[in-house]
Amino acid sequence: MTPGMLLVCVMADGQALQLVRHGSQLQRTRAGPWRVLHLDTVSARYASQAVRRDLEQALQLARAEGAQIVQSSLNMHAGGHLMTQIAQQAQGGAVSDVLLGDQATGTVYWPGFGERLSDFTELLGTSVPNAQVHVLVARRPQRSAPDPGGAWGDRRPTRRSWSYWRLPLAVLLACTALCAVIASHLHPINLILIYLVGVLYVALMRDLVASVATVLGAVLIFDWIFVAPRWSLKPTDPEYFFTFAITLCVGLAVSRLAVRARTAAVAALALADRAQSLSLLAQSLSTARTPHDIGRTLLQAVERGVGAQGRVLLDEVLPPDAPLHPLLPSPDGVYRFGLNAADGALGVLQVDHLPAERQTAEDLHLLQALSNQAAIALDRCNADLRSQQAAIQAETERVRNTWLAGISHDFRTPLTAIIGAATTVLTQGGQITPGQHDALLHNMLDQAQRLQSLTSDLLDLARLQDGAVRLDCEWCPVGELVRDALAMARGGMGACRVDVQVAEDDIVWCDPRLVTQAMTNLLINAVQHSPAQGVIVVTARLDPDDWTLAVRDQGRGLLPGQETEVFRKFYRDPTAGSAAGTGLGLAICEVVARLHGGQISAHSDVGAVFEMRIPWPVTEPRPMDLPE
């Protein structure tokens, strides 16, 4: 028959290593699996260094012996909660033996008084009926001096020397002096209340040992000085023995309650501090948008929470065998916490040189909670990035589809016309008249030129938008730029006349090749929207900050809303018919103006007016400002 599992319950009570060693020996005789239940308590934070070291060595030994480590939080002031944790681990009959120490069997309210082991084991046997309960009685070592990492932190000295006993002695002296002053006005029994006030103060400022010593000292001093016969410890009135007993009981109760209240206050302050750290981090992460901002915010929270420096390593992950929650003190004070999200590990938070007094379960839980919040923020940041990339891809796909739709239509129309005209000439060459033959050839030439213009515009626009074209600016005469543009647009001007209102001596700063191309497109656009034999006006104006090139036609002008739409790729005037062109000329003008750091605009003034503004260079002096 396969043996059941052995369950060993350990906590920060100084008995963990003894329990694990005994459990390891018991497991060898049983040859079965075993599990170590680590009961993490709030009071573990205030345990001494020796107790925490004992727990650390116990867990390390358990791992080395092949035990499964299970961690659970436990309220030390709820005895039934311990049985509930053990019963949950023993569900299904998998646990056949339970091993725990006598330190965990009950809550001690008075020194030397606690629940009987028989009562505890009886209740535990009822909760776990199928398991055998083993209670290990601790070996009581000789009491040693407390260390500075004890329950009260830096307020408790290393040894109970003069600095430790100075406060109780001073309180007893002050209470005695006050009682001596008012002893003639009050009954001696009332004076003991003054000492109880001093006991309460010592209990709030020191530990239970100091308060108990103050109670005993108060009773002895009161009996020796204020109870008749004075200067003797043998009172003549037997009623004082009852007073002494009540005083001792009340003093011990007050001391115990004061110590517990102080412990609870320290725990509450620590809990509030951790909650505030988490709240501040959550508030800061709500405005962080990049992984760098999230990492910087997390490191600030770590420094504010535990007073240690850290690093966020976004390209690293913890090894598979690393514990999810590092709870044991580290010799070098270096801890690594995984930044884990739903999609996997996002990085590691490494805390360097964590102070020894902050290497507690609560502080490590705080660091893990801070890491979890940062991981959620990183996951949100990655989700936003993926959403933006998806939106960019969708927009790119939409633009691509628009381009394909426009290109396919613009290419299909001239190609269809060329194919139709060529087919007619080849199949019906002998049946058509010379006039029809020439008309078909002219149509083929016009469509081929339109196809060449569309291809050239597409290539030019692609080169301009991809950054393949670099500006080569220089000082150029405006008149020369206009003449070059007119020469390039002469084939498409028709019967329109161009009125050039430009001063020949005006010098402007630009890339002459790109500006000439843009001016040519503006002239061709003006011809397409002007009546036959219309007049196109070209002007240039030099201002202190920029220079402006304007082209005005005599068409019907722009419709409302067309002022910005005309510069969109493949946009053509729906009322212009076949003279609308390729829909890329004005888009090229907009890119040329933007490359020069300027802008282009359109408005209606009888006809349509297009104005391209280009700023003056900052570093180049203007020729008109130089001495002749």
XYZ file of C-alpha atoms in Angstrom:
628
model
C 0.000 0.000 0.000
C 1.364 3.429 -0.971
C 1.982 5.570 2.122
C 0.143 8.873 2.428
C 1.748 12.273 2.444
C 3.523 13.752 5.466
C 2.563 17.383 6.175
C 5.010 19.461 8.250
C 3.750 22.870 9.449
C 6.425 25.517 10.080
C 6.347 29.216 10.909
C 8.623 31.910 12.306
C 8.540 30.581 15.884
C 12.115 29.293 16.302
C 11.029 25.653 15.887
C 11.002 25.389 12.074
C 14.439 23.802 11.605
C 13.793 21.260 14.365
C 10.463 20.313 12.728
C 11.970 19.910 9.249
C 14.808 17.741 10.538
C 12.366 15.530 12.426
C 10.082 15.392 9.373
C 13.018 14.429 7.124
C 13.885 11.529 9.423
C 10.251 10.445 9.574
C 9.937 10.640 5.790
C 12.925 8.323 5.273
C 11.244 5.647 7.379
C 7.961 6.039 5.510
C 9.466 6.291 1.982
C 6.626 8.515 0.845
C 6.153 12.095 -0.357
C 6.111 14.950 2.078
C 5.124 18.599 2.064
C 6.175 21.595 4.149
C 3.408 24.122 4.858
C 5.001 27.546 5.480
C 2.536 29.547 7.575
C 3.402 33.195 6.939
C 2.214 35.441 9.781
C 2.157 39.187 10.329
C 4.260 38.734 13.471
C 7.016 37.154 11.347
C 8.057 40.660 10.360
C 8.917 41.447 13.956
C 10.684 38.163 14.640
C 14.346 38.257 15.560
C 17.135 37.576 13.123
C 17.765 34.219 14.771
C 14.145 33.133 14.265
C 14.123 34.244 10.607
C 17.451 32.495 10.059
C 15.985 29.330 11.575
C 13.028 29.507 9.158
C 15.315 30.143 6.179
C 17.530 27.161 6.980
C 14.453 24.979 7.505
C 12.995 25.806 4.073
C 16.362 25.321 2.373
C 16.769 21.927 4.044
C 13.243 20.939 3.002
C 13.959 21.787 -0.638
C 17.211 19.845 -0.523
C 15.354 16.808 0.855
C 12.801 16.932 -1.968
C 9.876 18.369 -0.015
C 7.163 20.398 -1.694
C 6.981 23.926 -0.228
C 3.503 25.447 0.130
C 3.053 28.963 1.494
C -0.072 30.238 3.220
C -0.931 33.351 5.230
C -2.039 32.799 8.831
C -3.549 35.057 11.476
C -1.641 34.212 14.637
C -4.515 35.349 16.844
C -7.003 32.845 15.391
C -6.276 29.336 16.604
C -9.026 27.814 14.493
C -7.451 29.327 11.372
C -4.410 27.050 11.805
C -6.646 23.981 11.839
C -8.455 25.250 8.735
C -5.160 25.558 6.833
C -4.107 22.050 7.845
C -7.516 20.632 6.971
C -7.391 22.225 3.514
C -4.021 20.599 2.837
C -5.370 17.249 4.034
C -8.457 17.230 1.818
C -9.151 14.009 -0.060
C -7.233 11.820 2.370
C -3.861 12.490 0.714
C -2.223 13.482 4.039
C -1.738 10.633 6.485
C 0.542 12.332 9.046
C 0.656 15.909 10.349
C 3.730 17.190 12.192
C 3.728 20.545 13.980
C 5.373 22.147 16.987
C 3.945 23.010 20.353
C 4.711 26.701 19.687
C 1.826 26.831 17.179
C -0.812 25.102 19.301
C -2.424 28.177 20.812
C -2.256 31.870 21.585
C -0.401 32.794 24.740
C -2.146 35.616 26.603
C -0.214 35.374 29.885
C 3.422 34.442 30.451
C 3.652 30.656 30.871
C -0.046 30.031 30.268
C -1.559 28.564 27.070
C -3.872 25.943 25.665
C -3.105 22.374 26.648
C -1.588 20.167 23.968
C -4.184 17.482 24.548
C -7.015 19.899 23.813
C -5.357 21.145 20.635
C -4.546 17.672 19.281
C -8.068 16.533 20.048
C -9.565 19.397 18.040
C -7.068 18.884 15.222
C -7.854 15.171 15.121
C -11.517 16.051 14.705
C -10.711 18.394 11.788
C -8.412 15.846 10.114
C -9.919 12.449 11.069
C -7.868 10.395 8.581
C -4.454 11.714 9.602
C -2.215 11.039 12.572
C -1.162 14.181 14.430
C 2.392 14.512 15.774
C 3.261 17.411 18.078
C 6.973 18.062 18.544
C 7.928 19.645 21.855
C 10.561 22.315 21.300
C 13.986 22.159 22.881
C 14.144 25.208 25.109
C 17.496 26.910 24.555
C 18.952 29.236 27.077
C 17.474 32.689 26.626
C 19.914 34.931 24.877
C 20.009 38.667 24.569
C 17.689 40.091 21.939
C 19.134 41.434 18.738
C 18.396 44.743 17.114
C 16.141 43.133 14.527
C 13.577 42.166 17.149
C 10.019 43.254 17.597
C 10.701 46.889 18.273
C 13.349 47.671 15.667
C 15.868 50.302 16.576
C 14.099 51.204 19.860
C 15.135 47.926 21.428
C 18.845 47.821 22.299
C 21.137 44.930 21.596
C 21.421 43.947 25.306
C 19.295 44.822 28.308
C 21.953 47.088 29.683
C 21.675 50.365 31.532
C 20.162 52.091 28.477
C 17.383 49.489 28.449
C 16.525 49.762 32.153
C 16.959 53.517 32.348
C 13.339 54.272 31.360
C 11.695 51.889 33.931
C 13.933 53.228 36.709
C 13.201 56.824 35.747
C 9.447 56.138 35.692
C 9.579 54.453 39.126
C 11.587 57.358 40.520
C 9.160 59.940 39.095
C 6.119 58.064 40.417
C 7.720 57.729 43.852
C 8.529 61.441 43.980
C 4.961 62.346 43.011
C 3.520 59.959 45.588
C 5.795 61.437 48.273
C 4.477 64.915 47.481
C 0.776 63.989 47.708
C 1.006 61.134 50.249
C -0.233 63.356 53.070
C -3.436 64.191 51.164
C -4.517 60.724 49.936
C -5.027 57.296 51.350
C -1.983 55.066 50.662
C -4.054 52.664 48.514
C -4.780 55.495 46.042
C -1.066 56.026 45.476
C -0.738 52.674 43.700
C -2.803 54.109 40.796
C 0.032 56.517 40.026
C 2.388 53.593 39.613
C -0.099 51.891 37.252
C 0.039 54.969 35.023
C 3.827 54.643 34.966
C 3.511 50.930 34.112
C 1.280 51.803 31.158
C 3.822 54.336 29.894
C 6.676 51.823 30.132
C 4.572 49.207 28.315
C 3.954 51.648 25.477
C 7.626 52.594 25.199
C 9.286 49.238 25.920
C 8.417 45.541 25.732
C 6.618 43.146 28.082
C 9.731 42.363 30.160
C 10.287 46.012 31.072
C 6.620 46.566 31.958
C 6.488 43.440 34.181
C 9.661 44.552 35.943
C 8.089 47.973 36.463
C 4.991 46.384 38.000
C 7.065 44.337 40.446
C 9.229 47.328 41.292
C 6.166 49.493 41.840
C 4.664 46.975 44.293
C 7.912 46.622 46.221
C 8.569 50.386 46.398
C 4.991 51.102 47.393
C 5.152 48.476 50.168
C 8.574 49.602 51.367
C 7.961 53.362 51.477
C 4.246 54.110 51.755
C 2.743 51.120 53.638
C 3.072 51.004 57.424
C 5.416 50.069 58.913
C 7.567 52.103 56.515
C 10.964 50.863 55.359
C 9.767 47.305 55.741
C 8.232 44.716 53.384
C 5.915 43.342 56.116
C 2.682 45.365 56.133
C 0.696 45.312 59.372
C -2.666 45.411 57.571
C -3.393 42.094 55.760
C -5.666 43.963 53.321
C -2.563 45.270 51.554
C -1.767 41.755 50.334
C -5.051 41.835 48.414
C -4.088 45.274 47.083
C -0.703 43.952 45.954
C -2.341 40.994 44.181
C -4.875 43.166 42.374
C -2.123 45.591 41.415
C -0.006 42.787 39.971
C -2.945 41.390 37.971
C -3.997 44.791 36.658
C -0.416 45.770 35.880
C 0.217 42.549 33.966
C -3.058 42.888 32.074
C -2.339 46.524 31.235
C 1.189 45.625 30.134
C 0.001 42.807 27.912
C -2.763 44.890 26.343
C -0.421 47.831 25.791
C 2.164 45.606 24.103
C -0.486 44.063 21.888
C -1.884 47.504 21.044
C 1.583 48.714 20.134
C 2.183 45.640 17.982
C -1.120 46.206 16.233
C -0.312 49.889 15.745
C 3.075 49.065 14.223
C 1.450 46.489 11.936
C -1.284 48.974 10.976
C 1.269 51.662 10.181
C 3.258 49.234 8.084
C 0.102 48.123 6.284
C -0.912 51.735 5.674
C 2.560 52.497 4.362
C 2.389 49.578 1.935
C -1.123 50.563 0.843
C 0.042 54.134 0.262
C 2.993 52.912 -1.809
C 0.672 50.820 -3.969
C -1.783 53.703 -4.324
C 0.916 56.185 -5.327
C 2.318 53.725 -7.849
C -1.131 53.114 -9.351
C -1.687 56.867 -9.612
C 1.686 57.394 -11.298
C 1.236 54.459 -13.671
C -2.080 55.857 -14.876
C -0.184 58.638 -16.684
C 2.790 56.541 -17.870
C 2.605 55.781 -21.570
C 5.954 54.188 -22.454
C 7.920 51.271 -20.952
C 10.639 53.743 -19.964
C 8.173 55.853 -17.974
C 6.707 52.749 -16.330
C 10.163 51.490 -15.329
C 11.169 54.862 -13.892
C 7.910 55.065 -11.922
C 8.392 51.542 -10.565
C 11.945 52.292 -9.380
C 10.736 55.449 -7.630
C 8.049 53.397 -5.856
C 10.635 50.792 -4.781
C 12.921 53.471 -3.350
C 9.990 55.126 -1.587
C 8.595 51.834 -0.243
C 11.675 49.930 0.968
C 14.513 52.449 0.624
C 16.506 50.437 -1.923
C 17.729 50.997 -5.460
C 16.574 48.753 -8.269
C 16.743 48.087 -11.979
C 14.081 47.107 -14.504
C 15.361 44.560 -17.028
C 12.763 44.356 -19.788
C 14.748 41.900 -21.906
C 15.228 39.281 -19.174
C 13.008 36.642 -17.613
C 13.380 34.596 -14.464
C 14.543 30.988 -14.860
C 11.781 28.348 -14.720
C 12.936 27.040 -11.316
C 12.937 30.492 -9.664
C 10.291 30.948 -6.925
C 7.352 33.164 -7.827
C 7.507 34.959 -4.463
C 11.045 35.169 -2.960
C 10.405 35.314 0.774
C 13.688 34.208 2.316
C 16.350 36.726 3.372
C 19.142 37.036 0.845
C 22.766 37.148 2.036
C 23.678 39.884 -0.444
C 20.307 41.643 -0.272
C 19.622 41.200 -4.027
C 16.128 40.099 -5.033
C 14.597 39.495 -8.467
C 10.868 39.758 -9.109
C 9.238 38.740 -12.356
C 7.085 41.209 -14.304
C 4.526 38.664 -15.436
C 1.405 39.455 -17.446
C -1.313 37.389 -19.072
C 0.732 36.869 -22.247
C 3.908 35.833 -20.407
C 6.966 37.357 -18.769
C 7.698 40.981 -19.676
C 10.892 41.514 -17.681
C 12.490 41.417 -14.242
C 12.642 43.878 -11.357
C 16.018 43.528 -9.622
C 16.330 45.170 -6.207
C 19.967 45.659 -5.187
C 21.194 45.741 -1.583
C 17.838 45.537 0.176
C 18.447 46.482 3.855
C 18.363 43.562 6.268
C 15.543 45.101 8.292
C 13.412 45.284 5.125
C 13.974 41.656 4.124
C 10.699 40.591 5.693
C 7.761 38.750 4.209
C 5.626 41.893 4.180
C 8.241 44.006 2.398
C 8.878 41.260 -0.140
C 5.141 40.947 -0.675
C 5.075 44.701 -1.242
C 7.835 44.463 -3.854
C 5.997 41.654 -5.615
C 2.764 43.701 -5.562
C 4.613 46.698 -7.025
C 6.033 44.425 -9.728
C 2.573 43.071 -10.523
C 1.157 46.578 -10.923
C 4.032 47.559 -13.204
C 3.500 44.357 -15.225
C -0.171 45.284 -15.713
C 0.875 48.759 -16.895
C 3.452 47.254 -19.279
C 0.825 44.872 -20.614
C -1.516 47.828 -21.156
C 1.277 49.737 -22.898
C 1.975 46.786 -25.190
C -1.738 46.458 -25.913
C -1.904 50.156 -26.839
C 1.129 49.731 -29.068
C -0.451 46.733 -30.781
C -3.658 48.712 -31.208
C -1.770 51.616 -32.761
C 0.098 49.271 -35.078
C -3.181 47.646 -36.085
C -4.678 51.084 -36.772
C -1.614 52.058 -38.829
C -1.818 48.816 -40.769
C -5.530 49.351 -41.390
C -4.892 52.919 -42.572
C -2.014 51.725 -44.753
C -4.248 49.061 -46.243
C -6.965 51.638 -46.881
C -4.526 53.998 -48.591
C -3.114 51.104 -50.600
C -6.591 50.118 -51.738
C -7.325 53.731 -52.671
C -4.107 53.921 -54.644
C -4.841 50.665 -56.424
C -8.392 51.737 -57.223
C -7.222 55.091 -58.595
C -4.258 53.688 -60.494
C -6.236 50.827 -61.980
C -8.912 53.217 -63.273
C -6.445 55.792 -64.564
C -4.297 53.169 -66.260
C -7.191 51.132 -67.614
C -8.863 54.064 -69.425
C -5.925 55.131 -71.672
C -4.837 51.533 -72.200
C -8.336 50.572 -73.301
C -8.461 53.555 -75.675
C -5.035 52.697 -77.134
C -5.935 49.027 -77.572
C -9.280 49.913 -79.174
C -7.751 52.404 -81.599
C -4.896 50.045 -82.541
C -7.333 47.143 -83.087
C -9.508 49.306 -85.339
C -6.529 50.383 -87.425
C -5.250 46.796 -87.804
C -8.573 45.066 -88.531
C -10.329 47.768 -90.547
C -7.415 49.645 -92.073
C -8.775 49.365 -95.626
C -12.304 50.388 -94.711
C -11.614 53.625 -92.840
C -10.982 56.987 -94.422
C -7.654 58.813 -94.095
C -9.312 61.323 -91.769
C -10.573 58.550 -89.499
C -7.151 56.913 -89.634
C -5.439 60.125 -88.510
C -8.043 60.683 -85.771
C -7.397 57.213 -84.373
C -3.634 57.808 -84.409
C -4.041 61.157 -82.656
C -6.268 59.502 -80.048
C -3.632 56.817 -79.477
C -0.963 59.516 -79.074
C -3.084 61.537 -76.625
C -3.846 58.490 -74.496
C -0.184 57.411 -74.533
C 0.865 60.911 -73.398
C -1.769 60.804 -70.671
C -0.439 57.425 -69.554
C 3.114 58.781 -69.590
C 2.024 61.812 -67.512
C 0.275 59.590 -64.977
C 3.317 57.324 -64.655
C 5.650 60.290 -64.286
C 3.425 61.890 -61.611
C 3.209 58.636 -59.674
C 6.965 58.160 -59.710
C 7.601 61.783 -58.734
C 5.096 61.640 -55.862
C 6.507 58.347 -54.578
C 10.058 59.709 -54.616
C 9.022 62.912 -52.842
C 7.037 61.157 -50.106
C 9.640 58.438 -49.475
C 12.370 61.010 -48.838
C 14.420 59.906 -51.824
C 14.587 63.497 -53.066
C 16.907 65.865 -51.211
C 16.553 69.603 -51.486
C 19.280 71.413 -53.391
C 18.296 75.014 -52.668
C 19.938 78.075 -54.096
C 19.144 81.714 -54.873
C 17.168 81.846 -58.134
C 15.591 84.694 -60.168
C 11.811 84.394 -60.171
C 11.557 85.331 -63.825
C 13.798 82.448 -64.843
C 11.713 79.981 -62.799
C 8.508 81.171 -64.498
C 10.015 80.933 -67.981
C 11.213 77.358 -67.323
C 7.764 76.376 -66.049
C 6.078 77.925 -69.131
C 8.441 76.016 -71.409
C 7.579 72.717 -69.695
C 3.811 73.402 -69.804
C 3.711 74.839 -73.355
C 2.322 71.639 -74.866
C -0.748 71.722 -72.605
C -1.454 75.466 -72.575
C -3.703 75.528 -75.647
C -5.071 78.964 -76.499
C -4.798 80.314 -72.945
C -2.655 83.358 -72.363
C -0.339 83.755 -69.356
C 0.086 87.155 -67.737
C 3.366 87.133 -65.782
C 3.501 89.844 -63.107
C 6.966 89.145 -61.738
C 9.920 91.465 -61.276
C 12.943 90.094 -63.108
C 15.310 91.245 -60.341
C 13.490 89.362 -57.549
C 15.659 86.602 -56.102
C 14.135 83.723 -54.103
C 15.528 80.740 -52.146
C 14.337 77.320 -53.385
C 15.174 74.103 -55.174
C 14.703 75.303 -58.787
C 13.937 71.831 -60.184
C 11.141 71.065 -57.687
C 9.644 74.572 -57.733
C 9.609 74.561 -61.542
C 7.787 71.211 -61.497
C 5.253 72.519 -58.970
C 4.726 75.723 -60.981
C 4.203 73.647 -64.132
C 1.521 71.575 -62.388
C -0.218 74.760 -61.191
C -0.207 76.188 -64.742
C -1.604 72.963 -66.237
C -4.289 72.841 -63.544
C -5.231 76.473 -64.257
C -5.500 75.757 -68.009
C -7.759 72.750 -67.393
C -10.205 74.868 -65.351
C -10.107 78.054 -67.436
C -12.270 78.835 -70.446
C -10.803 78.773 -73.940
C -8.585 81.766 -74.629
C -8.694 82.628 -70.934
C -6.000 84.551 -69.091
C -3.862 82.953 -66.337
C -2.094 85.362 -63.987
C 1.223 84.411 -62.342
C 2.518 86.677 -59.549
C 5.378 86.561 -57.058
C 5.489 88.564 -53.815
C 8.458 88.903 -51.458
C 7.609 89.433 -47.762
C 9.914 89.804 -44.733
C 9.370 86.196 -43.609
C 8.698 84.336 -46.848
C 8.009 84.654 -50.525
C 4.740 83.711 -52.257
C 4.063 82.330 -55.738
C 0.399 82.675 -56.866
C -1.392 81.301 -59.947
C -4.905 82.622 -60.736
C -7.288 81.255 -63.381
C -10.603 82.509 -64.804
C -12.660 79.423 -64.041
C -15.709 79.114 -61.845
C -13.581 78.854 -58.667
C -13.672 76.328 -55.866
C -16.737 74.893 -54.243
C -17.067 75.118 -50.434
C -14.918 72.391 -48.863
C -12.655 71.993 -51.905
C -9.953 74.267 -50.473
C -8.200 71.293 -48.815
C -9.658 68.402 -50.818
C -7.940 69.498 -54.041
C -4.523 68.591 -52.575
C -5.560 65.013 -51.804
C -4.129 62.272 -54.042
C -6.369 61.194 -56.956
C -8.863 63.936 -56.230
C -10.481 65.343 -59.359
C -13.163 67.922 -59.805
C -16.388 65.982 -60.459
C -17.678 68.818 -62.679
C -14.550 69.078 -64.852
C -15.258 66.040 -67.038
C -12.400 64.499 -68.967
C -10.183 67.527 -68.436
C -9.659 66.673 -64.803
C -6.166 65.217 -65.328
C -4.564 62.531 -63.192
C -5.438 63.982 -59.764
C -1.782 64.007 -58.667
C -0.472 67.379 -59.833
C -1.696 69.424 -56.867
C -0.669 66.634 -54.452
C 2.881 66.988 -55.820
C 2.720 70.764 -55.276
C 1.697 70.205 -51.629
C 4.651 67.856 -51.046
C 7.091 70.300 -52.687
C 5.880 73.141 -50.465
C 6.153 70.949 -47.358
C 9.708 69.882 -48.269
C 10.686 73.561 -48.381
C 9.163 74.094 -44.930
C 6.284 76.076 -46.393
C 2.676 75.474 -47.345
C 0.237 75.777 -50.222
C -3.334 77.014 -50.027
C -6.273 77.578 -52.364
C -9.239 79.936 -52.354
C -11.719 81.495 -54.750
C -11.456 85.073 -56.014
C -13.581 85.181 -59.206
C -11.531 82.177 -60.330
C -9.380 79.777 -58.309
C -6.196 81.125 -56.713
C -3.358 78.838 -55.581
C -0.634 80.354 -53.371
C 2.604 78.572 -52.410
C 4.554 80.200 -49.537
C 8.209 79.294 -48.921
C 10.088 80.766 -45.910
C 13.452 82.463 -46.189
C 16.472 80.447 -44.947
C 17.675 81.131 -41.418
C 21.398 80.712 -42.008
C 21.726 82.030 -45.580
C 21.905 85.838 -46.024
C 19.555 87.245 -48.652
C 21.287 88.622 -51.776
C 19.386 91.897 -51.544
C 20.808 92.411 -48.033
C 24.419 92.020 -49.154
C 26.472 95.069 -50.224
C 26.721 95.462 -53.978
